């Protein structure tokens, strides 16, 4: 079984709403992040234009936080492509009259775009959480939901 609870927030994000002097909003000392070169990943030229539009919006927002690095490119590409796939699945369902189709033998079954829609939404949720792109994850980025269990350095922790 994997790690339980929320993923740890990257150190740079913990400092965004911190108290300065290398401390987060709870006054805990933040360990240094690995020394990655922080720069925008290059947008793949082969992505659909709707996915490129999502890429531009997301990269612009994340770049302002100073957390992007070149190796984030494939994860961002997967997120943007999943958003595009979700929208295409919805268009398909709207164009073809609903959530089910009738087989040649007259039996109704779920439209194939329903499973594509579910898969894309699941992918979007996962990547949005990883990049802080939904309201719950945004709270983690701002330090509001961050609790890494490090009670020794917490000035408000109860004595043992």
PDB file of C-alpha atoms in Angstrom:
ATOM      1  CA  UNK A   1       0.000   0.000   0.000  1.00  0.00           C
ATOM      2  CA  UNK A   2       1.254   3.500  -0.827  1.00  0.00           C
ATOM      3  CA  UNK A   3       1.897   6.488   1.390  1.00  0.00           C
ATOM      4  CA  UNK A   4      -1.197   7.687   3.281  1.00  0.00           C
ATOM      5  CA  UNK A   5      -2.404  11.235   3.595  1.00  0.00           C
ATOM      6  CA  UNK A   6      -1.578  14.250   1.494  1.00  0.00           C
ATOM      7  CA  UNK A   7       1.648  14.460  -0.447  1.00  0.00           C
ATOM      8  CA  UNK A   8       4.292  16.692   1.131  1.00  0.00           C
ATOM      9  CA  UNK A   9       4.317  20.208  -0.263  1.00  0.00           C
ATOM     10  CA  UNK A  10       7.524  21.261  -2.040  1.00  0.00           C
ATOM     11  CA  UNK A  11       9.694  23.563   0.134  1.00  0.00           C
ATOM     12  CA  UNK A  12       9.376  26.573  -2.195  1.00  0.00           C
ATOM     13  CA  UNK A  13       5.610  26.403  -1.944  1.00  0.00           C
ATOM     14  CA  UNK A  14       5.721  26.140   1.858  1.00  0.00           C
ATOM     15  CA  UNK A  15       7.690  29.391   1.987  1.00  0.00           C
ATOM     16  CA  UNK A  16       5.260  31.374  -0.190  1.00  0.00           C
ATOM     17  CA  UNK A  17       3.043  32.256   2.780  1.00  0.00           C
ATOM     18  CA  UNK A  18       5.745  31.729   5.355  1.00  0.00           C
ATOM     19  CA  UNK A  19       7.104  33.994   8.048  1.00  0.00           C
ATOM     20  CA  UNK A  20      10.423  34.672   6.347  1.00  0.00           C
ATOM     21  CA  UNK A  21      13.845  33.571   7.550  1.00  0.00           C
ATOM     22  CA  UNK A  22      13.285  30.115   5.996  1.00  0.00           C
ATOM     23  CA  UNK A  23      10.113  29.359   7.982  1.00  0.00           C
ATOM     24  CA  UNK A  24       6.650  28.299   6.853  1.00  0.00           C
ATOM     25  CA  UNK A  25       3.352  29.794   8.018  1.00  0.00           C
ATOM     26  CA  UNK A  26       3.465  27.635  11.165  1.00  0.00           C
ATOM     27  CA  UNK A  27       6.936  28.867  12.104  1.00  0.00           C
ATOM     28  CA  UNK A  28       8.623  25.560  11.245  1.00  0.00           C
ATOM     29  CA  UNK A  29      12.023  25.623   9.567  1.00  0.00           C
ATOM     30  CA  UNK A  30      11.757  24.583   5.914  1.00  0.00           C
ATOM     31  CA  UNK A  31      14.450  22.273   4.570  1.00  0.00           C
ATOM     32  CA  UNK A  32      16.188  23.352   1.373  1.00  0.00           C
ATOM     33  CA  UNK A  33      14.763  22.026  -1.878  1.00  0.00           C
ATOM     34  CA  UNK A  34      16.893  20.061  -4.324  1.00  0.00           C
ATOM     35  CA  UNK A  35      18.724  22.399  -6.678  1.00  0.00           C
ATOM     36  CA  UNK A  36      16.737  22.053  -9.883  1.00  0.00           C
ATOM     37  CA  UNK A  37      17.066  24.683 -12.569  1.00  0.00           C
ATOM     38  CA  UNK A  38      13.741  26.511 -12.430  1.00  0.00           C
ATOM     39  CA  UNK A  39      12.502  27.256 -15.928  1.00  0.00           C
ATOM     40  CA  UNK A  40       9.462  26.699 -18.083  1.00  0.00           C
ATOM     41  CA  UNK A  41       9.301  23.372 -19.878  1.00  0.00           C
ATOM     42  CA  UNK A  42       8.976  23.598 -23.650  1.00  0.00           C
ATOM     43  CA  UNK A  43       5.471  23.050 -25.008  1.00  0.00           C
ATOM     44  CA  UNK A  44       5.307  20.035 -27.355  1.00  0.00           C
ATOM     45  CA  UNK A  45       4.510  21.121 -30.905  1.00  0.00           C
ATOM     46  CA  UNK A  46       2.368  18.053 -31.646  1.00  0.00           C
ATOM     47  CA  UNK A  47      -0.295  18.688 -28.986  1.00  0.00           C
ATOM     48  CA  UNK A  48      -3.799  19.587 -30.186  1.00  0.00           C
ATOM     49  CA  UNK A  49      -4.436  23.344 -30.240  1.00  0.00           C
ATOM     50  CA  UNK A  50      -6.971  23.140 -27.380  1.00  0.00           C
ATOM     51  CA  UNK A  51      -4.365  21.349 -25.228  1.00  0.00           C
ATOM     52  CA  UNK A  52      -1.819  24.039 -26.150  1.00  0.00           C
ATOM     53  CA  UNK A  53      -4.225  26.701 -24.915  1.00  0.00           C
ATOM     54  CA  UNK A  54      -4.512  24.911 -21.557  1.00  0.00           C
ATOM     55  CA  UNK A  55      -0.710  24.553 -21.457  1.00  0.00           C
ATOM     56  CA  UNK A  56      -0.224  28.312 -21.880  1.00  0.00           C
ATOM     57  CA  UNK A  57      -2.661  29.140 -19.081  1.00  0.00           C
ATOM     58  CA  UNK A  58      -1.249  26.596 -16.628  1.00  0.00           C
ATOM     59  CA  UNK A  59       2.416  27.283 -17.330  1.00  0.00           C
ATOM     60  CA  UNK A  60       1.915  31.031 -16.979  1.00  0.00           C
ATOM     61  CA  UNK A  61       0.262  30.580 -13.571  1.00  0.00           C
ATOM     62  CA  UNK A  62       2.807  28.055 -12.269  1.00  0.00           C
ATOM     63  CA  UNK A  63       5.798  29.964 -13.622  1.00  0.00           C
ATOM     64  CA  UNK A  64       4.857  32.944 -11.427  1.00  0.00           C
ATOM     65  CA  UNK A  65       5.300  30.686  -8.394  1.00  0.00           C
ATOM     66  CA  UNK A  66       8.818  29.740  -9.501  1.00  0.00           C
ATOM     67  CA  UNK A  67       8.223  26.000  -9.179  1.00  0.00           C
ATOM     68  CA  UNK A  68       8.443  24.776 -12.772  1.00  0.00           C
ATOM     69  CA  UNK A  69      11.383  22.876 -14.188  1.00  0.00           C
ATOM     70  CA  UNK A  70      12.028  21.335 -17.593  1.00  0.00           C
ATOM     71  CA  UNK A  71      11.378  17.807 -16.360  1.00  0.00           C
ATOM     72  CA  UNK A  72       7.786  18.785 -15.471  1.00  0.00           C
ATOM     73  CA  UNK A  73       6.997  18.889 -19.198  1.00  0.00           C
ATOM     74  CA  UNK A  74       5.597  15.352 -19.594  1.00  0.00           C
ATOM     75  CA  UNK A  75       3.359  15.717 -16.522  1.00  0.00           C
ATOM     76  CA  UNK A  76       2.062  19.059 -17.783  1.00  0.00           C
ATOM     77  CA  UNK A  77       1.543  17.549 -21.216  1.00  0.00           C
ATOM     78  CA  UNK A  78      -0.461  14.686 -19.694  1.00  0.00           C
ATOM     79  CA  UNK A  79      -2.617  17.162 -17.743  1.00  0.00           C
ATOM     80  CA  UNK A  80      -3.288  19.385 -20.765  1.00  0.00           C
ATOM     81  CA  UNK A  81      -4.012  16.395 -23.002  1.00  0.00           C
ATOM     82  CA  UNK A  82      -6.426  14.984 -20.405  1.00  0.00           C
ATOM     83  CA  UNK A  83      -8.291  18.316 -20.339  1.00  0.00           C
ATOM     84  CA  UNK A  84      -8.523  18.184 -24.132  1.00  0.00           C
ATOM     85  CA  UNK A  85      -9.712  14.536 -24.028  1.00  0.00           C
ATOM     86  CA  UNK A  86     -12.383  15.397 -21.470  1.00  0.00           C
ATOM     87  CA  UNK A  87     -13.714  18.208 -23.646  1.00  0.00           C
ATOM     88  CA  UNK A  88     -13.693  16.008 -26.756  1.00  0.00           C
ATOM     89  CA  UNK A  89     -15.588  13.257 -24.914  1.00  0.00           C
ATOM     90  CA  UNK A  90     -18.242  15.761 -23.783  1.00  0.00           C
ATOM     91  CA  UNK A  91     -18.586  17.069 -27.361  1.00  0.00           C
ATOM     92  CA  UNK A  92     -19.008  13.495 -28.607  1.00  0.00           C
ATOM     93  CA  UNK A  93     -21.723  12.768 -26.051  1.00  0.00           C
ATOM     94  CA  UNK A  94     -23.566  15.986 -26.895  1.00  0.00           C
ATOM     95  CA  UNK A  95     -23.346  15.381 -30.639  1.00  0.00           C
ATOM     96  CA  UNK A  96     -24.612  11.805 -30.454  1.00  0.00           C
ATOM     97  CA  UNK A  97     -27.546  12.221 -28.147  1.00  0.00           C
ATOM     98  CA  UNK A  98     -26.567  11.018 -24.728  1.00  0.00           C
ATOM     99  CA  UNK A  99     -24.824   8.588 -22.482  1.00  0.00           C
ATOM    100  CA  UNK A 100     -25.927   5.352 -24.115  1.00  0.00           C
ATOM    101  CA  UNK A 101     -26.026   3.765 -27.555  1.00  0.00           C
ATOM    102  CA  UNK A 102     -28.120   0.892 -28.869  1.00  0.00           C
ATOM    103  CA  UNK A 103     -26.262  -2.124 -30.209  1.00  0.00           C
ATOM    104  CA  UNK A 104     -27.222  -3.886 -33.468  1.00  0.00           C
ATOM    105  CA  UNK A 105     -29.219  -6.367 -31.386  1.00  0.00           C
ATOM    106  CA  UNK A 106     -31.222  -3.520 -29.797  1.00  0.00           C
ATOM    107  CA  UNK A 107     -29.571  -3.614 -26.378  1.00  0.00           C
ATOM    108  CA  UNK A 108     -28.598  -0.263 -24.857  1.00  0.00           C
ATOM    109  CA  UNK A 109     -25.027   0.063 -23.589  1.00  0.00           C
ATOM    110  CA  UNK A 110     -22.911   2.970 -22.323  1.00  0.00           C
ATOM    111  CA  UNK A 111     -21.529   5.232 -25.028  1.00  0.00           C
ATOM    112  CA  UNK A 112     -17.753   4.615 -25.473  1.00  0.00           C
ATOM    113  CA  UNK A 113     -17.102   8.306 -24.772  1.00  0.00           C
ATOM    114  CA  UNK A 114     -18.411   7.814 -21.207  1.00  0.00           C
ATOM    115  CA  UNK A 115     -15.391   5.704 -20.242  1.00  0.00           C
ATOM    116  CA  UNK A 116     -13.053   8.155 -22.002  1.00  0.00           C
ATOM    117  CA  UNK A 117     -14.639  10.997 -20.048  1.00  0.00           C
ATOM    118  CA  UNK A 118     -14.244   9.167 -16.725  1.00  0.00           C
ATOM    119  CA  UNK A 119     -10.592   8.334 -17.441  1.00  0.00           C
ATOM    120  CA  UNK A 120      -9.784  11.919 -18.472  1.00  0.00           C
ATOM    121  CA  UNK A 121     -11.458  13.345 -15.353  1.00  0.00           C
ATOM    122  CA  UNK A 122      -9.479  10.980 -13.149  1.00  0.00           C
ATOM    123  CA  UNK A 123      -6.210  11.995 -14.833  1.00  0.00           C
ATOM    124  CA  UNK A 124      -7.099  15.680 -14.542  1.00  0.00           C
ATOM    125  CA  UNK A 125      -7.820  15.307 -10.837  1.00  0.00           C
ATOM    126  CA  UNK A 126      -4.499  13.563 -10.202  1.00  0.00           C
ATOM    127  CA  UNK A 127      -2.359  16.047 -12.132  1.00  0.00           C
ATOM    128  CA  UNK A 128      -4.299  19.053 -10.822  1.00  0.00           C
ATOM    129  CA  UNK A 129      -3.578  17.908  -7.266  1.00  0.00           C
ATOM    130  CA  UNK A 130       0.104  17.425  -8.052  1.00  0.00           C
ATOM    131  CA  UNK A 131       0.450  20.924  -9.514  1.00  0.00           C
ATOM    132  CA  UNK A 132      -1.878  22.692  -7.044  1.00  0.00           C
ATOM    133  CA  UNK A 133      -4.492  23.439  -9.719  1.00  0.00           C
ATOM    134  CA  UNK A 134      -7.689  22.749  -7.786  1.00  0.00           C
ATOM    135  CA  UNK A 135      -9.107  24.505  -4.706  1.00  0.00           C
ATOM    136  CA  UNK A 136      -8.052  21.812  -2.207  1.00  0.00           C
ATOM    137  CA  UNK A 137      -4.533  21.596  -3.596  1.00  0.00           C
ATOM    138  CA  UNK A 138      -4.324  25.396  -3.757  1.00  0.00           C
ATOM    139  CA  UNK A 139      -4.850  25.407   0.003  1.00  0.00           C
ATOM    140  CA  UNK A 140      -1.870  23.108   0.334  1.00  0.00           C
ATOM    141  CA  UNK A 141       0.248  25.407  -1.827  1.00  0.00           C
ATOM    142  CA  UNK A 142      -0.607  28.445   0.256  1.00  0.00           C
ATOM    143  CA  UNK A 143       0.394  26.558   3.383  1.00  0.00           C
ATOM    144  CA  UNK A 144      -3.150  26.384   4.773  1.00  0.00           C
ATOM    145  CA  UNK A 145      -3.390  22.604   4.562  1.00  0.00           C
ATOM    146  CA  UNK A 146       0.246  21.712   5.174  1.00  0.00           C
ATOM    147  CA  UNK A 147       1.019  19.420   8.065  1.00  0.00           C
ATOM    148  CA  UNK A 148       4.107  17.333   7.560  1.00  0.00           C
ATOM    149  CA  UNK A 149       3.987  15.842  11.036  1.00  0.00           C
ATOM    150  CA  UNK A 150       7.164  17.629  12.158  1.00  0.00           C
ATOM    151  CA  UNK A 151       5.990  18.589  15.641  1.00  0.00           C
ATOM    152  CA  UNK A 152       9.495  19.012  17.116  1.00  0.00           C
ATOM    153  CA  UNK A 153      10.071  22.302  15.297  1.00  0.00           C
ATOM    154  CA  UNK A 154       6.485  23.556  15.689  1.00  0.00           C
ATOM    155  CA  UNK A 155       6.518  26.374  18.261  1.00  0.00           C
ATOM    156  CA  UNK A 156       2.833  25.693  19.008  1.00  0.00           C
ATOM    157  CA  UNK A 157       3.165  21.947  19.541  1.00  0.00           C
ATOM    158  CA  UNK A 158       2.154  20.446  22.868  1.00  0.00           C
ATOM    159  CA  UNK A 159       5.121  19.307  24.967  1.00  0.00           C
ATOM    160  CA  UNK A 160       5.702  15.558  24.882  1.00  0.00           C
TER     161      UNK A 160
END
